[in-house]
mmCIF file of C-alpha atoms in Angstrom:
data_model
loop_
_atom_site.group_PDB
_atom_site.id
_atom_site.type_symbol
_atom_site.label_atom_id
_atom_site.label_comp_id
_atom_site.label_asym_id
_atom_site.label_seq_id
_atom_site.Cartn_x
_atom_site.Cartn_y
_atom_site.Cartn_z
ATOM 1 C CA MET A 1034 77.222 111.278 89.412
ATOM 2 C CA THR A 1035 77.435 108.754 86.587
ATOM 3 C CA GLN A 1036 74.787 108.176 83.955
ATOM 4 C CA ALA A 1037 74.027 104.774 85.489
ATOM 5 C CA GLN A 1038 73.449 106.384 88.891
ATOM 6 C CA ARG A 1039 71.153 108.983 87.327
ATOM 7 C CA LYS A 1040 69.173 106.215 85.632
ATOM 8 C CA GLN A 1041 68.855 104.383 88.941
ATOM 9 C CA LEU A 1042 67.605 107.491 90.722
ATOM 10 C CA ILE A 1043 65.102 108.174 87.953
ATOM 11 C CA GLU A 1044 63.847 104.589 88.199
ATOM 12 C CA ILE A 1045 63.516 104.841 91.983
ATOM 13 C CA ASP A 1046 61.757 108.190 91.707
ATOM 14 C CA ARG A 1047 59.325 106.694 89.187
ATOM 15 C CA ARG A 1048 58.369 103.934 91.623
ATOM 16 C CA LEU A 1049 57.945 106.127 94.711
ATOM 17 C CA SER A 1050 55.093 108.497 95.477
ATOM 18 C CA GLU A 1051 55.627 111.906 97.102
ATOM 19 C CA GLU A 1052 54.661 110.351 100.431
ATOM 20 C CA ASP A 1053 57.190 107.552 99.908
ATOM 21 C CA LEU A 1054 59.971 110.015 99.080
ATOM 22 C CA ALA A 1055 59.530 111.614 102.489
ATOM 23 C CA ASP A 1056 60.277 108.222 104.075
ATOM 24 C CA ARG A 1057 64.082 108.169 104.071
ATOM 25 C CA ALA A 1058 64.172 104.536 105.244
ATOM 26 C CA LEU A 1059 62.113 103.442 102.259
ATOM 27 C CA VAL A 1060 64.248 105.500 99.871
ATOM 28 C CA HIS A 1061 67.405 103.931 101.359
ATOM 29 C CA ALA A 1062 65.938 100.455 100.885
ATOM 30 C CA MET A 1063 64.830 101.228 97.324
ATOM 31 C CA VAL A 1064 68.305 102.484 96.394
ATOM 32 C CA GLN A 1065 69.796 99.189 97.580
ATOM 33 C CA LEU A 1066 67.101 97.207 95.772
ATOM 34 C CA GLU A 1067 67.827 99.060 92.548
ATOM 35 C CA TRP A 1068 71.574 98.483 92.944
ATOM 36 C CA TYR A 1069 71.037 94.727 93.301
ATOM 37 C CA ARG A 1070 68.643 94.737 90.345
ATOM 38 C CA SER A 1071 71.270 96.500 88.248
ATOM 39 C CA GLN A 1072 74.014 94.081 89.378
ATOM 40 C CA MET A 1073 71.760 91.118 88.676
ATOM 41 C CA ARG A 1074 71.132 92.259 85.109
ATOM 42 C CA SER A 1075 74.745 93.174 84.449
ATOM 43 C CA THR A 1076 76.248 89.937 85.745
ATOM 44 C CA ARG A 1077 73.610 87.838 83.982
ATOM 45 C CA THR A 1078 74.413 89.548 80.693
ATOM 46 C CA LYS A 1079 78.157 89.046 81.170
ATOM 47 C CA TYR A 1080 77.642 85.408 82.106
ATOM 48 C CA VAL A 1081 75.380 84.601 79.155
ATOM 49 C CA LEU A 1082 77.599 86.444 76.667
ATOM 50 C CA SER A 1083 80.809 84.804 77.868
ATOM 51 C CA GLU A 1084 79.317 81.311 77.966
ATOM 52 C CA SER A 1085 77.523 81.543 74.639
ATOM 53 C CA GLY A 1086 80.528 83.292 73.075
ATOM 54 C CA GLY A 1087 82.810 80.492 74.242
ATOM 55 C CA LEU A 1088 80.479 77.833 72.866
ATOM 56 C CA PHE A 1089 80.081 79.654 69.565
ATOM 57 C CA LEU A 1090 83.812 80.207 69.146
ATOM 58 C CA ALA A 1091 84.624 76.583 70.068
ATOM 59 C CA GLY A 1092 82.240 75.417 67.372
ATOM 60 C CA ALA A 1093 83.596 77.979 64.939
ATOM 61 C CA ALA A 1094 87.186 76.820 65.530
ATOM 62 C CA THR A 1095 86.180 73.279 64.601
ATOM 63 C CA VAL A 1096 84.361 74.436 61.483
ATOM 64 C CA LEU A 1097 87.241 76.700 60.459
ATOM 65 C CA ALA A 1098 89.696 73.808 60.797
ATOM 66 C CA ALA A 1099 87.403 71.549 58.747
ATOM 67 C CA LEU A 1100 87.106 74.214 56.047
ATOM 68 C CA SER A 1101 90.884 74.602 55.882
ATOM 69 C CA ALA A 1102 90.664 78.266 56.843
ATOM 70 C CA PRO A 1103 93.947 80.150 57.113
ATOM 71 C CA PRO A 1104 95.774 78.853 60.191
ATOM 72 C CA TRP A 1105 95.963 82.274 61.819
ATOM 73 C CA ILE A 1106 92.129 82.580 61.787
ATOM 74 C CA THR A 1107 91.659 79.115 63.291
ATOM 75 C CA ALA A 1108 94.381 79.753 65.868
ATOM 76 C CA THR A 1109 92.943 83.145 66.810
ATOM 77 C CA THR A 1110 89.489 81.635 67.256
ATOM 78 C CA ALA A 1111 90.911 78.830 69.412
ATOM 79 C CA ALA A 1112 92.902 81.381 71.426
ATOM 80 C CA LEU A 1113 89.701 83.321 72.118
ATOM 81 C CA VAL A 1114 88.077 80.117 73.384
ATOM 82 C CA ALA A 1115 91.060 79.571 75.701
ATOM 83 C CA PHE A 1116 90.849 83.199 76.850
ATOM 84 C CA LEU A 1117 87.157 82.878 77.711
ATOM 85 C CA ALA A 1118 87.827 79.618 79.557
ATOM 86 C CA GLY A 1119 90.565 81.339 81.553
ATOM 87 C CA LEU A 1120 88.367 84.345 82.209
ATOM 88 C CA ARG A 1121 85.759 82.030 83.710
ATOM 89 C CA ARG A 1122 88.359 80.955 86.293
ATOM 90 C CA ILE A 1123 89.025 84.574 87.264
ATOM 91 C CA VAL A 1124 85.517 86.028 87.394
ATOM 92 C CA SER A 1125 82.387 84.465 88.812
ATOM 93 C CA TRP A 1126 79.611 86.076 86.839
ATOM 94 C CA HIS A 1127 77.251 83.154 87.365
ATOM 95 C CA ASP A 1128 77.763 83.115 91.136
ATOM 96 C CA ASP A 1129 77.492 86.911 91.267
ATOM 97 C CA TRP A 1130 74.289 86.811 89.228
ATOM 98 C CA VAL A 1131 72.720 84.252 91.569
ATOM 99 C CA ALA A 1132 73.860 86.159 94.677
ATOM 100 C CA ALA A 1133 72.533 89.490 93.365
ATOM 101 C CA SER A 1134 69.241 87.807 92.473
ATOM 102 C CA GLU A 1135 68.893 86.417 95.983
ATOM 103 C CA ALA A 1136 69.825 89.732 97.606
ATOM 104 C CA ARG A 1137 67.360 91.600 95.372
ATOM 105 C CA ALA A 1138 64.604 89.171 96.318
ATOM 106 C CA LYS A 1139 65.374 89.546 100.041
ATOM 107 C CA ALA A 1140 65.440 93.349 99.773
ATOM 108 C CA ALA A 1141 62.164 93.342 97.826
ATOM 109 C CA ALA A 1142 60.566 91.166 100.520
ATOM 110 C CA GLU A 1143 61.712 93.531 103.296
ATOM 111 C CA ILE A 1144 60.369 96.506 101.365
ATOM 112 C CA ALA A 1145 57.070 94.766 100.660
ATOM 113 C CA GLN A 1146 56.588 93.925 104.338
ATOM 114 C CA TYR A 1147 57.310 97.536 105.268
ATOM 115 C CA ARG A 1148 55.012 98.958 102.600
ATOM 116 C CA LEU A 1149 52.170 96.726 103.797
ATOM 117 C CA LEU A 1150 52.200 98.610 107.082
ATOM 118 C CA PRO A 1151 49.609 101.359 107.374
ATOM 119 C CA ALA A 1152 51.245 104.798 107.249
ATOM 120 C CA ALA A 1153 50.542 105.321 110.953
ATOM 121 C CA GLU A 1154 52.585 102.211 111.785
ATOM 122 C CA ARG A 1155 55.656 103.336 109.860
ATOM 123 C CA THR A 1156 57.138 104.682 113.051
ATOM 124 C CA PRO A 1157 60.766 105.725 113.441
ATOM 125 C CA GLU A 1158 61.377 102.342 115.089
ATOM 126 C CA ARG A 1159 59.947 100.474 112.074
ATOM 127 C CA GLN A 1160 61.985 102.696 109.772
ATOM 128 C CA ARG A 1161 65.146 101.824 111.728
ATOM 129 C CA ASP A 1162 64.188 98.149 111.488
ATOM 130 C CA LEU A 1163 63.898 98.428 107.695
ATOM 131 C CA VAL A 1164 67.249 100.204 107.387
ATOM 132 C CA SER A 1165 68.851 97.649 109.720
ATOM 133 C CA ALA A 1166 67.440 94.738 107.725
ATOM 134 C CA ILE A 1167 68.642 96.211 104.423
ATOM 135 C CA ASP A 1168 72.075 97.098 105.815
ATOM 136 C CA ALA A 1169 72.418 93.589 107.305
ATOM 137 C CA LEU A 1170 71.556 92.161 103.895
ATOM 138 C CA VAL A 1171 74.216 94.320 102.221
ATOM 139 C CA LEU A 1172 76.820 93.364 104.832
ATOM 140 C CA ASP A 1173 75.956 89.675 104.527
ATOM 141 C CA GLU A 1174 76.148 89.791 100.737
ATOM 142 C CA THR A 1175 79.466 91.667 100.863
ATOM 143 C CA ARG A 1176 80.899 89.048 103.225
ATOM 144 C CA ASN A 1177 79.626 86.231 101.018
ATOM 145 C CA TRP A 1178 81.143 87.915 97.955
ATOM 146 C CA GLY A 1179 84.505 88.121 99.730
ATOM 147 C CA ARG A 1180 84.204 84.492 100.816
ATOM 148 C CA ARG A 1181 83.454 83.390 97.244
ATOM 149 C CA ARG A 1182 86.508 85.294 96.001
ATOM 150 C CA ARG A 1183 88.780 83.809 98.673
ATOM 151 C CA ASP A 1184 87.458 80.294 98.030
ATOM 152 C CA LYS A 1185 88.012 80.727 94.302
ATOM 153 C CA ALA A 1186 91.572 81.972 94.864
ATOM 154 C CA GLN A 1187 92.359 79.053 97.207
ATOM 155 C CA ALA A 1188 90.972 76.564 94.706
ATOM 156 C CA GLU A 1189 93.399 77.782 92.045
ATOM 157 C CA PRO A 1190 96.419 75.499 91.594
ATOM 158 C CA ALA A 1191 99.744 77.031 92.558
ATOM 159 C CA ALA A 1192 101.642 78.410 89.560
#
């Protein structure tokens, strides 16, 4: 088990009562919710850092050229800008961030609806419904992720 997984389990455990922990359907849903929350944060951070880094370095390259900095420093800075622009064509951190945000919101809504049920109404059938809804969400998001990747690859010009 990785440190990130341990942190996720600790976070889930913190949010669930003893009664909740006995409800395996709710635990399953919470694990998926936490995974999407983690993905959302990670991809947002990568997106913001790459975009702001590219903007900063593009500005820096201009300033370095104006200041007559050594050519290798200006060229390296410009090369980093080109690298980040190319990286943007390979990865889709913005799209992944938006998709993870939507999936997290859908999972949270399913969990909230389930948790609003009185304990007596959290029957095995309702538990199966929650697991089915969460698993359908995961499958749908996985398919959409694959579709986004295929679309991105098809949009690339032939080399």
